[in-house]
mmCIF file of C-alpha atoms and ligand atoms in Angstrom:
data_model
loop_
_atom_site.group_PDB
_atom_site.id
_atom_site.type_symbol
_atom_site.label_atom_id
_atom_site.label_comp_id
_atom_site.label_asym_id
_atom_site.label_seq_id
_atom_site.Cartn_x
_atom_site.Cartn_y
_atom_site.Cartn_z
ATOM 1 C CA MET A 91 136.044 118.967 177.722
ATOM 2 C CA GLN A 92 133.414 121.287 176.321
ATOM 3 C CA LYS A 93 130.085 119.607 175.716
ATOM 4 C CA ARG A 94 129.505 119.041 172.042
ATOM 5 C CA SER A 95 126.751 120.863 170.233
ATOM 6 C CA ILE A 96 125.610 119.702 166.811
ATOM 7 C CA PRO A 97 122.677 121.659 165.337
ATOM 8 C CA TYR A 98 120.431 120.324 162.546
ATOM 9 C CA GLY A 99 121.612 123.043 160.190
ATOM 10 C CA ARG A 100 124.210 125.799 160.196
ATOM 11 C CA GLN A 101 125.822 128.323 157.860
ATOM 12 C CA THR A 102 129.504 128.423 156.906
ATOM 13 C CA ILE A 103 131.254 131.809 156.747
ATOM 14 C CA THR A 104 134.671 132.006 155.088
ATOM 15 C CA GLY A 105 137.377 134.656 154.760
ATOM 16 C CA GLU A 106 136.097 135.290 151.227
ATOM 17 C CA ASP A 107 132.664 136.106 152.643
ATOM 18 C CA GLU A 108 134.221 138.552 155.112
ATOM 19 C CA LYS A 109 136.159 140.281 152.345
ATOM 20 C CA ALA A 110 133.035 140.597 150.206
ATOM 21 C CA ILE A 111 131.072 142.193 153.046
ATOM 22 C CA ILE A 112 133.819 144.688 153.953
ATOM 23 C CA GLU A 113 134.146 145.720 150.334
ATOM 24 C CA ALA A 114 130.396 146.342 150.026
ATOM 25 C CA LEU A 115 130.418 148.214 153.347
ATOM 26 C CA HIS A 116 132.729 150.857 151.890
ATOM 27 C CA HIS A 117 130.596 151.330 148.805
ATOM 28 C CA PRO A 118 128.644 154.614 148.725
ATOM 29 C CA TYR A 119 125.310 152.799 148.376
ATOM 30 C CA LEU A 120 124.656 150.556 151.350
ATOM 31 C CA THR A 121 121.224 149.485 150.247
ATOM 32 C CA GLN A 122 120.631 150.105 146.542
ATOM 33 C CA GLY A 123 124.139 149.308 145.337
ATOM 34 C CA PRO A 124 125.573 147.257 142.473
ATOM 35 C CA LYS A 125 125.723 143.951 144.385
ATOM 36 C CA ILE A 126 121.950 143.536 144.206
ATOM 37 C CA LYS A 127 121.900 143.312 140.412
ATOM 38 C CA GLU A 128 125.061 141.169 140.405
ATOM 39 C CA PHE A 129 123.493 138.746 142.887
ATOM 40 C CA GLU A 130 120.251 138.626 140.897
ATOM 41 C CA THR A 131 122.056 137.944 137.628
ATOM 42 C CA ALA A 132 124.287 135.242 139.124
ATOM 43 C CA PHE A 133 121.376 133.586 140.927
ATOM 44 C CA ALA A 134 119.150 133.571 137.838
ATOM 45 C CA GLU A 135 121.970 131.890 135.961
ATOM 46 C CA TYR A 136 122.522 129.381 138.781
ATOM 47 C CA VAL A 137 118.914 128.156 138.669
ATOM 48 C CA GLY A 138 118.503 128.615 134.919
ATOM 49 C CA ALA A 139 115.810 131.319 134.982
ATOM 50 C CA GLU A 140 115.669 134.522 132.946
ATOM 51 C CA TYR A 141 114.878 136.989 135.726
ATOM 52 C CA ALA A 142 115.529 137.239 139.445
ATOM 53 C CA VAL A 143 114.369 139.778 142.041
ATOM 54 C CA ALA A 144 116.246 139.918 145.358
ATOM 55 C CA VAL A 145 114.133 140.828 148.389
ATOM 56 C CA SER A 146 114.411 141.167 152.169
ATOM 57 C CA ASN A 147 113.467 137.560 153.012
ATOM 58 C CA GLY A 148 111.676 134.470 151.712
ATOM 59 C CA THR A 149 108.361 135.467 153.254
ATOM 60 C CA ALA A 150 108.483 138.856 151.506
ATOM 61 C CA ALA A 151 109.223 136.950 148.282
ATOM 62 C CA LEU A 152 106.055 134.865 148.771
ATOM 63 C CA HIS A 153 103.978 137.935 149.600
ATOM 64 C CA LEU A 154 105.168 139.761 146.476
ATOM 65 C CA CYS A 155 104.410 136.700 144.321
ATOM 66 C CA ALA A 156 100.875 136.551 145.697
ATOM 67 C CA LEU A 157 100.412 140.278 144.986
ATOM 68 C CA ALA A 158 101.880 139.996 141.483
ATOM 69 C CA LEU A 159 99.427 137.179 140.713
ATOM 70 C CA ASN A 160 96.492 139.275 141.994
ATOM 71 C CA VAL A 161 95.605 137.156 145.000
ATOM 72 C CA LYS A 162 92.792 138.970 146.759
ATOM 73 C CA GLU A 163 89.711 138.460 148.881
ATOM 74 C CA GLY A 164 88.095 135.197 147.832
ATOM 75 C CA SER A 165 91.047 133.819 145.826
ATOM 76 C CA GLY A 166 91.435 130.087 146.490
ATOM 77 C CA ILE A 167 94.951 128.678 146.693
ATOM 78 C CA ILE A 168 96.147 125.121 147.443
ATOM 79 C CA THR A 169 99.332 124.282 149.330
ATOM 80 C CA THR A 170 100.846 121.511 151.445
ATOM 81 C CA PRO A 171 100.513 121.249 155.233
ATOM 82 C CA ILE A 172 104.108 119.974 155.586
ATOM 83 C CA THR A 173 105.920 123.276 155.128
ATOM 84 C CA PHE A 174 106.908 126.407 156.982
ATOM 85 C CA ALA A 175 103.827 128.517 157.767
ATOM 86 C CA ALA A 176 104.981 131.274 155.369
ATOM 87 C CA SER A 177 103.945 129.179 152.318
ATOM 88 C CA ALA A 178 100.320 129.575 153.420
ATOM 89 C CA ASN A 179 100.526 132.923 155.235
ATOM 90 C CA CYS A 180 101.354 134.851 152.044
ATOM 91 C CA ILE A 181 97.851 134.078 150.784
ATOM 92 C CA LYS A 182 96.257 135.246 154.023
ATOM 93 C CA TYR A 183 98.184 138.564 153.803
ATOM 94 C CA CYS A 184 96.216 139.221 150.606
ATOM 95 C CA GLY A 185 92.863 138.091 152.007
ATOM 96 C CA GLY A 186 92.847 134.858 149.983
ATOM 97 C CA LYS A 187 91.561 131.460 151.085
ATOM 98 C CA ILE A 188 94.028 128.642 151.640
ATOM 99 C CA SER A 189 93.241 124.934 151.249
ATOM 100 C CA PHE A 190 95.647 122.171 152.148
ATOM 101 C CA ALA A 191 96.120 119.034 150.061
ATOM 102 C CA ASP A 192 97.450 115.932 151.795
ATOM 103 C CA ILE A 193 100.994 114.675 151.233
ATOM 104 C CA ASP A 194 102.430 111.610 149.547
ATOM 105 C CA PRO A 195 103.695 109.481 152.470
ATOM 106 C CA GLU A 196 106.765 108.329 150.485
ATOM 107 C CA THR A 197 108.093 111.839 149.920
ATOM 108 C CA ALA A 198 106.129 114.150 152.246
ATOM 109 C CA LEU A 199 105.609 116.348 149.160
ATOM 110 C CA ILE A 200 102.172 117.612 148.132
ATOM 111 C CA ASP A 201 100.184 114.689 146.697
ATOM 112 C CA ILE A 202 99.005 115.458 143.181
ATOM 113 C CA HIS A 203 96.029 113.072 143.557
ATOM 114 C CA SER A 204 94.913 114.961 146.622
ATOM 115 C CA VAL A 205 95.189 118.259 144.693
ATOM 116 C CA ARG A 206 93.136 116.764 141.863
ATOM 117 C CA LYS A 207 90.462 115.589 144.305
ATOM 118 C CA ILE A 208 90.116 119.087 145.740
ATOM 119 C CA LEU A 209 89.816 120.601 142.263
ATOM 120 C CA GLU A 210 87.316 118.002 141.050
ATOM 121 C CA SER A 211 85.061 118.460 144.060
ATOM 122 C CA SER A 212 84.955 122.279 143.895
ATOM 123 C CA PRO A 213 82.884 124.555 141.639
ATOM 124 C CA ALA A 214 84.816 125.834 138.602
ATOM 125 C CA GLY A 215 86.765 129.001 139.371
ATOM 126 C CA THR A 216 87.167 128.278 143.099
ATOM 127 C CA TYR A 217 90.943 128.028 142.804
ATOM 128 C CA GLN A 218 93.520 130.278 141.159
ATOM 129 C CA GLY A 219 96.838 128.754 142.098
ATOM 130 C CA ILE A 220 98.980 126.094 143.750
ATOM 131 C CA ILE A 221 102.022 126.568 145.968
ATOM 132 C CA PRO A 222 104.063 123.336 145.937
ATOM 133 C CA VAL A 223 107.118 123.114 148.215
ATOM 134 C CA ASP A 224 110.359 121.309 147.343
ATOM 135 C CA PHE A 225 110.260 119.967 150.866
ATOM 136 C CA ALA A 226 113.590 119.067 152.512
ATOM 137 C CA GLY A 227 115.237 119.743 149.128
ATOM 138 C CA TYR A 228 113.341 117.043 147.235
ATOM 139 C CA PRO A 229 112.078 118.714 144.053
ATOM 140 C CA VAL A 230 108.384 118.438 143.229
ATOM 141 C CA ASN A 231 107.737 117.008 139.752
ATOM 142 C CA LEU A 232 106.468 120.279 138.333
ATOM 143 C CA GLU A 233 105.920 118.831 134.870
ATOM 144 C CA GLU A 234 103.111 116.641 136.239
ATOM 145 C CA LEU A 235 101.776 119.373 138.472
ATOM 146 C CA LYS A 236 101.693 121.874 135.614
ATOM 147 C CA GLU A 237 99.598 119.514 133.488
ATOM 148 C CA LEU A 238 97.001 119.479 136.229
ATOM 149 C CA ALA A 239 97.321 123.240 136.805
ATOM 150 C CA ASP A 240 96.769 123.891 133.090
ATOM 151 C CA GLU A 241 93.641 121.748 133.073
ATOM 152 C CA TYR A 242 92.142 124.117 135.642
ATOM 153 C CA GLY A 243 93.839 127.349 134.549
ATOM 154 C CA LEU A 244 95.885 127.690 137.728
ATOM 155 C CA TRP A 245 99.221 129.395 138.272
ATOM 156 C CA ILE A 246 102.090 127.814 140.255
ATOM 157 C CA ILE A 247 104.415 129.445 142.799
ATOM 158 C CA GLU A 248 107.238 127.007 143.537
ATOM 159 C CA ASP A 249 108.424 127.415 147.138
ATOM 160 C CA ALA A 250 112.021 126.329 146.516
ATOM 161 C CA CYS A 251 113.465 127.613 149.820
ATOM 162 C CA HIS A 252 114.866 124.149 150.535
ATOM 163 C CA ALA A 253 116.152 123.393 147.076
ATOM 164 C CA PRO A 254 118.514 125.825 145.320
ATOM 165 C CA GLY A 255 120.681 123.530 143.176
ATOM 166 C CA GLY A 256 118.095 120.728 143.202
ATOM 167 C CA TYR A 257 116.489 119.272 140.086
ATOM 168 C CA PHE A 258 113.958 116.686 138.969
ATOM 169 C CA THR A 259 114.175 114.607 135.800
ATOM 170 C CA ASP A 260 111.312 115.270 133.368
ATOM 171 C CA SER A 261 109.530 112.799 131.072
ATOM 172 C CA LYS A 262 112.138 113.407 128.349
ATOM 173 C CA GLY A 263 114.974 112.582 130.752
ATOM 174 C CA GLU A 264 116.058 116.224 131.045
ATOM 175 C CA LYS A 265 117.154 117.754 134.338
ATOM 176 C CA GLN A 266 114.866 120.585 135.422
ATOM 177 C CA SER A 267 116.458 122.833 138.037
ATOM 178 C CA CYS A 268 114.364 124.138 140.911
ATOM 179 C CA GLY A 269 113.330 127.702 140.160
ATOM 180 C CA ASN A 270 114.135 127.569 136.425
ATOM 181 C CA GLY A 271 110.676 128.909 135.614
ATOM 182 C CA LYS A 272 109.914 126.310 132.984
ATOM 183 C CA PHE A 273 106.820 124.924 134.711
ATOM 184 C CA ALA A 274 106.138 127.299 137.606
ATOM 185 C CA ASP A 275 105.171 130.928 136.970
ATOM 186 C CA LEU A 276 107.284 132.092 139.893
ATOM 187 C CA ALA A 277 109.713 130.460 142.312
ATOM 188 C CA ILE A 278 110.972 131.732 145.645
ATOM 189 C CA PHE A 279 114.081 131.139 147.759
ATOM 190 C CA SER A 280 115.227 132.145 151.260
ATOM 191 C CA PHE A 281 118.695 133.086 152.475
ATOM 192 C CA HIS A 282 118.014 132.501 156.156
ATOM 193 C CA PRO A 283 121.185 131.045 157.724
ATOM 194 C CA VAL A 284 119.884 127.458 157.953
ATOM 195 C CA LYS A 285 119.179 127.407 154.201
ATOM 196 C CA HIS A 286 121.826 126.615 151.559
ATOM 197 C CA ILE A 287 122.904 130.206 150.953
ATOM 198 C CA ALA A 288 123.096 132.474 154.000
ATOM 199 C CA CYS A 289 122.584 136.247 153.905
ATOM 200 C CA GLY A 290 121.316 136.563 157.495
ATOM 201 C CA GLU A 291 117.959 137.590 156.060
ATOM 202 C CA GLY A 292 117.258 137.534 152.352
ATOM 203 C CA GLY A 293 115.107 136.085 149.609
ATOM 204 C CA MET A 294 114.856 135.758 145.838
ATOM 205 C CA ILE A 295 112.101 135.357 143.264
ATOM 206 C CA THR A 296 112.879 133.825 139.876
ATOM 207 C CA THR A 297 110.718 133.793 136.759
ATOM 208 C CA ASN A 298 110.781 133.696 132.961
ATOM 209 C CA ASP A 299 107.825 136.079 132.682
ATOM 210 C CA LYS A 300 108.876 139.647 131.868
ATOM 211 C CA SER A 301 105.591 141.250 132.889
ATOM 212 C CA LEU A 302 105.599 139.528 136.283
ATOM 213 C CA TYR A 303 109.236 140.564 136.668
ATOM 214 C CA ASP A 304 108.414 144.243 135.988
ATOM 215 C CA LYS A 305 105.564 144.115 138.461
ATOM 216 C CA LEU A 306 107.704 142.476 141.171
ATOM 217 C CA MET A 307 110.424 145.113 140.750
ATOM 218 C CA MET A 308 107.832 147.828 141.387
ATOM 219 C CA LEU A 309 106.116 146.028 144.266
ATOM 220 C CA ARG A 310 109.491 145.539 145.996
ATOM 221 C CA THR A 311 109.861 149.265 146.386
ATOM 222 C CA HIS A 312 106.464 150.905 147.092
ATOM 223 C CA GLY A 313 105.039 150.252 143.626
ATOM 224 C CA ILE A 314 107.362 152.939 142.292
ATOM 225 C CA THR A 315 109.126 152.872 138.929
ATOM 226 C CA LYS A 316 111.624 155.149 137.172
ATOM 227 C CA ASP A 317 111.801 152.881 134.122
ATOM 228 C CA ALA A 318 111.192 155.214 131.144
ATOM 229 C CA GLU A 319 109.475 152.415 129.229
ATOM 230 C CA LEU A 320 106.895 151.945 131.981
ATOM 231 C CA LEU A 321 106.129 155.580 132.869
ATOM 232 C CA VAL A 322 102.723 157.032 132.000
ATOM 233 C CA GLU A 323 104.154 160.582 131.892
ATOM 234 C CA ASN A 324 107.723 161.880 132.117
ATOM 235 C CA HIS A 325 108.507 165.279 133.640
ATOM 236 C CA GLY A 326 112.317 164.930 133.528
ATOM 237 C CA GLY A 327 115.301 163.231 135.100
ATOM 238 C CA TRP A 328 113.849 163.340 138.643
ATOM 239 C CA TYR A 329 110.530 161.828 137.646
ATOM 240 C CA TYR A 330 109.116 158.608 139.073
ATOM 241 C CA GLU A 331 105.646 157.175 139.367
ATOM 242 C CA MET A 332 103.934 155.116 142.015
ATOM 243 C CA GLN A 333 101.771 152.885 139.873
ATOM 244 C CA MET A 334 100.545 150.359 142.430
ATOM 245 C CA LEU A 335 100.534 149.857 146.193
ATOM 246 C CA GLY A 336 103.855 148.206 147.056
ATOM 247 C CA TYR A 337 106.109 147.716 150.048
ATOM 248 C CA ASN A 338 109.692 148.240 151.131
ATOM 249 C CA TYR A 339 110.978 144.676 150.720
ATOM 250 C CA ARG A 340 114.473 145.658 149.550
ATOM 251 C CA ILE A 341 117.567 143.737 150.578
ATOM 252 C CA PRO A 342 120.722 145.712 151.449
ATOM 253 C CA ASP A 343 123.700 145.687 149.107
ATOM 254 C CA ILE A 344 125.947 144.326 151.908
ATOM 255 C CA LEU A 345 123.814 141.186 152.255
ATOM 256 C CA CYS A 346 123.815 140.657 148.490
ATOM 257 C CA ALA A 347 127.625 140.800 148.558
ATOM 258 C CA LEU A 348 127.529 138.006 151.143
ATOM 259 C CA GLY A 349 124.980 136.041 149.127
ATOM 260 C CA LEU A 350 127.044 136.398 145.986
ATOM 261 C CA SER A 351 130.133 135.135 147.789
ATOM 262 C CA GLN A 352 128.169 132.186 149.212
ATOM 263 C CA LEU A 353 126.736 131.391 145.789
ATOM 264 C CA GLN A 354 130.273 130.725 144.497
ATOM 265 C CA ARG A 355 130.436 127.774 146.910
ATOM 266 C CA ALA A 356 126.879 126.547 146.448
ATOM 267 C CA ASP A 357 127.773 123.549 144.285
ATOM 268 C CA LYS A 358 130.475 122.476 146.676
ATOM 269 C CA GLY A 359 128.043 122.744 149.574
ATOM 270 C CA ILE A 360 125.389 120.691 147.844
ATOM 271 C CA GLY A 361 128.005 118.078 146.923
ATOM 272 C CA ARG A 362 128.912 117.758 150.581
ATOM 273 C CA ARG A 363 125.222 117.543 151.568
ATOM 274 C CA ARG A 364 124.719 114.669 149.117
ATOM 275 C CA GLU A 365 127.777 112.908 150.530
ATOM 276 C CA ILE A 366 126.389 113.203 154.067
ATOM 277 C CA ALA A 367 122.994 111.893 152.910
ATOM 278 C CA LYS A 368 124.604 108.881 151.276
ATOM 279 C CA LYS A 369 126.456 108.021 154.457
ATOM 280 C CA TYR A 370 123.239 108.263 156.484
ATOM 281 C CA ASP A 371 121.405 106.151 153.858
ATOM 282 C CA ILE A 372 123.959 103.342 154.059
ATOM 283 C CA ALA A 373 124.179 103.315 157.860
ATOM 284 C CA PHE A 374 120.408 103.358 158.347
ATOM 285 C CA LYS A 375 119.717 100.733 155.710
ATOM 286 C CA LYS A 376 122.016 98.355 157.557
ATOM 287 C CA SER A 377 120.406 98.984 160.932
ATOM 288 C CA GLY A 378 116.753 99.202 159.846
ATOM 289 C CA VAL A 379 116.167 102.900 160.631
ATOM 290 C CA MET A 380 113.586 104.239 158.159
ATOM 291 C CA HIS A 381 114.410 107.391 156.257
ATOM 292 C CA LEU A 382 112.120 109.567 154.199
ATOM 293 C CA GLN A 383 112.546 110.210 150.465
ATOM 294 C CA HIS A 384 114.339 107.811 148.147
ATOM 295 C CA PRO A 385 114.944 109.855 144.993
ATOM 296 C CA SER A 386 115.674 107.919 141.822
ATOM 297 C CA ASP A 387 118.009 110.611 140.453
ATOM 298 C CA GLY A 388 120.705 112.760 142.093
ATOM 299 C CA GLY A 389 118.613 115.930 142.192
ATOM 300 C CA HIS A 390 117.824 116.072 145.900
ATOM 301 C CA ALA A 391 119.292 119.252 147.428
ATOM 302 C CA TYR A 392 119.210 117.930 151.030
ATOM 303 C CA HIS A 393 118.289 120.983 153.011
ATOM 304 C CA LEU A 394 117.086 118.373 155.523
ATOM 305 C CA TYR A 395 117.710 114.705 156.162
ATOM 306 C CA ILE A 396 114.631 113.155 157.747
ATOM 307 C CA ILE A 397 114.130 109.796 159.396
ATOM 308 C CA LEU A 398 110.862 108.252 160.582
ATOM 309 C CA VAL A 399 110.841 106.618 164.007
ATOM 310 C CA LYS A 400 108.149 105.194 166.252
ATOM 311 C CA ASN A 401 109.267 106.673 169.553
ATOM 312 C CA ARG A 402 110.191 110.088 168.248
ATOM 313 C CA LYS A 403 110.021 112.011 171.518
ATOM 314 C CA ASN A 404 112.348 109.518 173.139
ATOM 315 C CA LEU A 405 114.893 109.870 170.334
ATOM 316 C CA TYR A 406 114.588 113.667 170.296
ATOM 317 C CA ASN A 407 115.289 113.888 174.035
ATOM 318 C CA ALA A 408 118.089 111.311 173.948
ATOM 319 C CA LEU A 409 119.842 113.197 171.135
ATOM 320 C CA ARG A 410 119.497 116.503 172.972
ATOM 321 C CA ALA A 411 121.073 114.965 176.055
ATOM 322 C CA GLU A 412 124.090 114.224 173.846
ATOM 323 C CA GLY A 413 124.192 117.745 172.395
ATOM 324 C CA ILE A 414 122.594 116.756 169.071
ATOM 325 C CA TYR A 415 119.905 119.306 168.263
ATOM 326 C CA ALA A 416 117.660 117.439 165.857
ATOM 327 C CA GLN A 417 114.471 119.244 164.787
ATOM 328 C CA ILE A 418 110.954 118.464 163.647
ATOM 329 C CA HIS A 419 109.885 119.632 160.166
ATOM 330 C CA TYR A 420 107.075 120.424 160.319
ATOM 331 C CA ILE A 421 104.137 120.556 162.659
ATOM 332 C CA PRO A 422 101.379 120.423 159.989
ATOM 333 C CA VAL A 423 100.315 123.986 159.227
ATOM 334 C CA HIS A 424 96.587 123.119 159.092
ATOM 335 C CA THR A 425 96.726 122.055 162.758
ATOM 336 C CA MET A 426 98.022 125.450 163.931
ATOM 337 C CA PRO A 427 95.508 127.270 166.148
ATOM 338 C CA TYR A 428 95.363 130.188 163.700
ATOM 339 C CA TYR A 429 94.448 127.972 160.744
ATOM 340 C CA ARG A 430 92.077 125.894 162.847
ATOM 341 C CA SER A 431 90.247 129.072 163.809
ATOM 342 C CA ILE A 432 89.511 130.169 160.240
ATOM 343 C CA GLU A 433 87.739 128.700 157.228
ATOM 344 C CA ASN A 434 85.806 125.469 157.558
ATOM 345 C CA GLY A 435 87.836 123.772 154.810
ATOM 346 C CA ILE A 436 90.702 123.513 157.229
ATOM 347 C CA SER A 437 88.871 121.257 159.664
ATOM 348 C CA ILE A 438 89.345 118.495 157.084
ATOM 349 C CA LYS A 439 91.744 115.800 158.243
ATOM 350 C CA MET A 440 95.048 115.199 156.467
ATOM 351 C CA PRO A 441 95.815 111.624 157.547
ATOM 352 C CA ASN A 442 99.144 111.292 155.719
ATOM 353 C CA ALA A 443 100.476 114.603 156.989
ATOM 354 C CA GLU A 444 99.352 113.853 160.534
ATOM 355 C CA GLN A 445 100.881 110.349 160.537
ATOM 356 C CA TYR A 446 104.096 111.715 159.061
ATOM 357 C CA TYR A 447 104.294 114.337 161.816
ATOM 358 C CA GLU A 448 104.075 111.649 164.516
ATOM 359 C CA LYS A 449 107.325 110.057 163.332
ATOM 360 C CA CYS A 450 109.541 112.596 161.562
ATOM 361 C CA ILE A 451 112.806 113.972 162.877
ATOM 362 C CA SER A 452 115.464 115.941 160.977
ATOM 363 C CA LEU A 453 119.081 114.993 161.647
ATOM 364 C CA PRO A 454 122.113 117.298 161.371
ATOM 365 C CA MET A 455 122.712 118.184 157.706
ATOM 366 C CA TYR A 456 125.082 120.987 156.668
ATOM 367 C CA PRO A 457 128.364 121.124 154.744
ATOM 368 C CA ALA A 458 130.516 121.830 157.831
ATOM 369 C CA LEU A 459 129.317 118.689 159.648
ATOM 370 C CA THR A 460 132.453 116.580 160.158
ATOM 371 C CA ASP A 461 132.683 112.823 159.512
ATOM 372 C CA GLU A 462 133.382 112.268 163.178
ATOM 373 C CA GLU A 463 130.295 114.273 164.212
ATOM 374 C CA GLN A 464 128.148 112.411 161.711
ATOM 375 C CA GLU A 465 129.373 109.051 162.983
ATOM 376 C CA PHE A 466 128.449 110.123 166.497
ATOM 377 C CA VAL A 467 124.963 111.135 165.310
ATOM 378 C CA ILE A 468 124.489 107.799 163.525
ATOM 379 C CA GLU A 469 125.615 105.869 166.593
ATOM 380 C CA GLN A 470 123.227 107.776 168.866
ATOM 381 C CA VAL A 471 120.282 107.430 166.462
ATOM 382 C CA ILE A 472 120.741 103.673 166.139
ATOM 383 C CA LYS A 473 121.183 103.290 169.889
ATOM 384 C CA ASN A 474 118.010 105.250 170.721
ATOM 385 C CA SER A 475 115.507 104.250 168.038
HETATM 386 C C1 PLP B 1332 112.498 129.465 155.261
HETATM 387 C C2 PLP B 1332 111.269 129.221 154.526
HETATM 388 C C3 PLP B 1332 110.397 130.249 154.125
HETATM 389 C C4 PLP B 1332 110.533 131.673 154.575
HETATM 390 O O1 PLP B 1332 111.763 132.237 154.390
HETATM 391 P P1 PLP B 1332 112.259 133.448 155.333
HETATM 392 O O2 PLP B 1332 113.466 133.939 154.588
HETATM 393 O O3 PLP B 1332 112.592 132.874 156.667
HETATM 394 O O4 PLP B 1332 111.179 134.449 155.381
HETATM 395 C C5 PLP B 1332 109.311 129.923 153.326
HETATM 396 N N1 PLP B 1332 109.068 128.662 152.960
HETATM 397 C C6 PLP B 1332 109.861 127.639 153.352
HETATM 398 C C7 PLP B 1332 109.537 126.250 152.885
HETATM 399 C C8 PLP B 1332 110.973 127.878 154.148
HETATM 400 O O5 PLP B 1332 111.731 126.862 154.553
#
């Protein structure tokens, strides 16, 4: 018998996806074709935002957001240490200064009290923005965060890579979808294969702000525009202008065709993820295994399912021996040698993030995980923790 292999996350590719790709492959425009706009329009509608800009990956999306919001030398930005390094790196690309706020131990999301403490203890004008992360698919309460941001005149970039289809419930009892642009100025998503929607590589920015949208569209392709409304001069049909220093962060049409096809199944996928989470919840409650994040509504998007165990290395190795490839999300970004080597602010301890890191482990969570595989994972976790 072949040894089993169960990863922590994995994409699903269907016959529909294959058809969509082949169709796009025969289109005359392999990169700047019609699927880009179609994907943007469908994605904006999916998250409830007015505008969407598709880009080459989630990191490029973050970089463009930082540029669009004028992050530059000396700009102070606050983010969480429990995230993928890209959430912080985008600020460093622009020469800005990153500060980390500690996490709430119940959720592993950025702790609003910790953000407030940083703001209160810094001279006015030190900070320009906050990058909260909907970590593991658990949406940050952006209504609360925006109140604080407004007090200090800060913008918000929501890193929603883990949470397309997620929502939090606001103070009026309304569901607020991740990336809907109601509280955050900009939101970003990734279409890396372990995320909900797989393009191979791909990313998206959503916003309700037309001027940021126009700027992002230019920055995505060298800072160039052909939009007649935006041109300073107009010499004729061939005319374009480079109005700012941008990049080539375009995503090919073929990948947008795949993304669009995957988006049709997104709700089904998230439904399956929530089913898997519920089964883990019930099994672990019975056996006393602690899991992270206990949302009070159904808005968790479950990119990850995380448990907290004392002897984490032991469990990690035992699972691997059984072909279960659990992962650790994340090694706190502020402890990375690069971040340790720069800026004195980063030598500050983040006790909650560091304690969380000692215990966390992400179990297999993806729509194609079978009941039988999940039962095997549960059995092995209980046996080894
Ligand atoms: C995946 C991810 C990114 C970066 O996305 P890429 O498409 O891999 O560049 C950024 N932030 C978070 C939280 C992520 O999980």
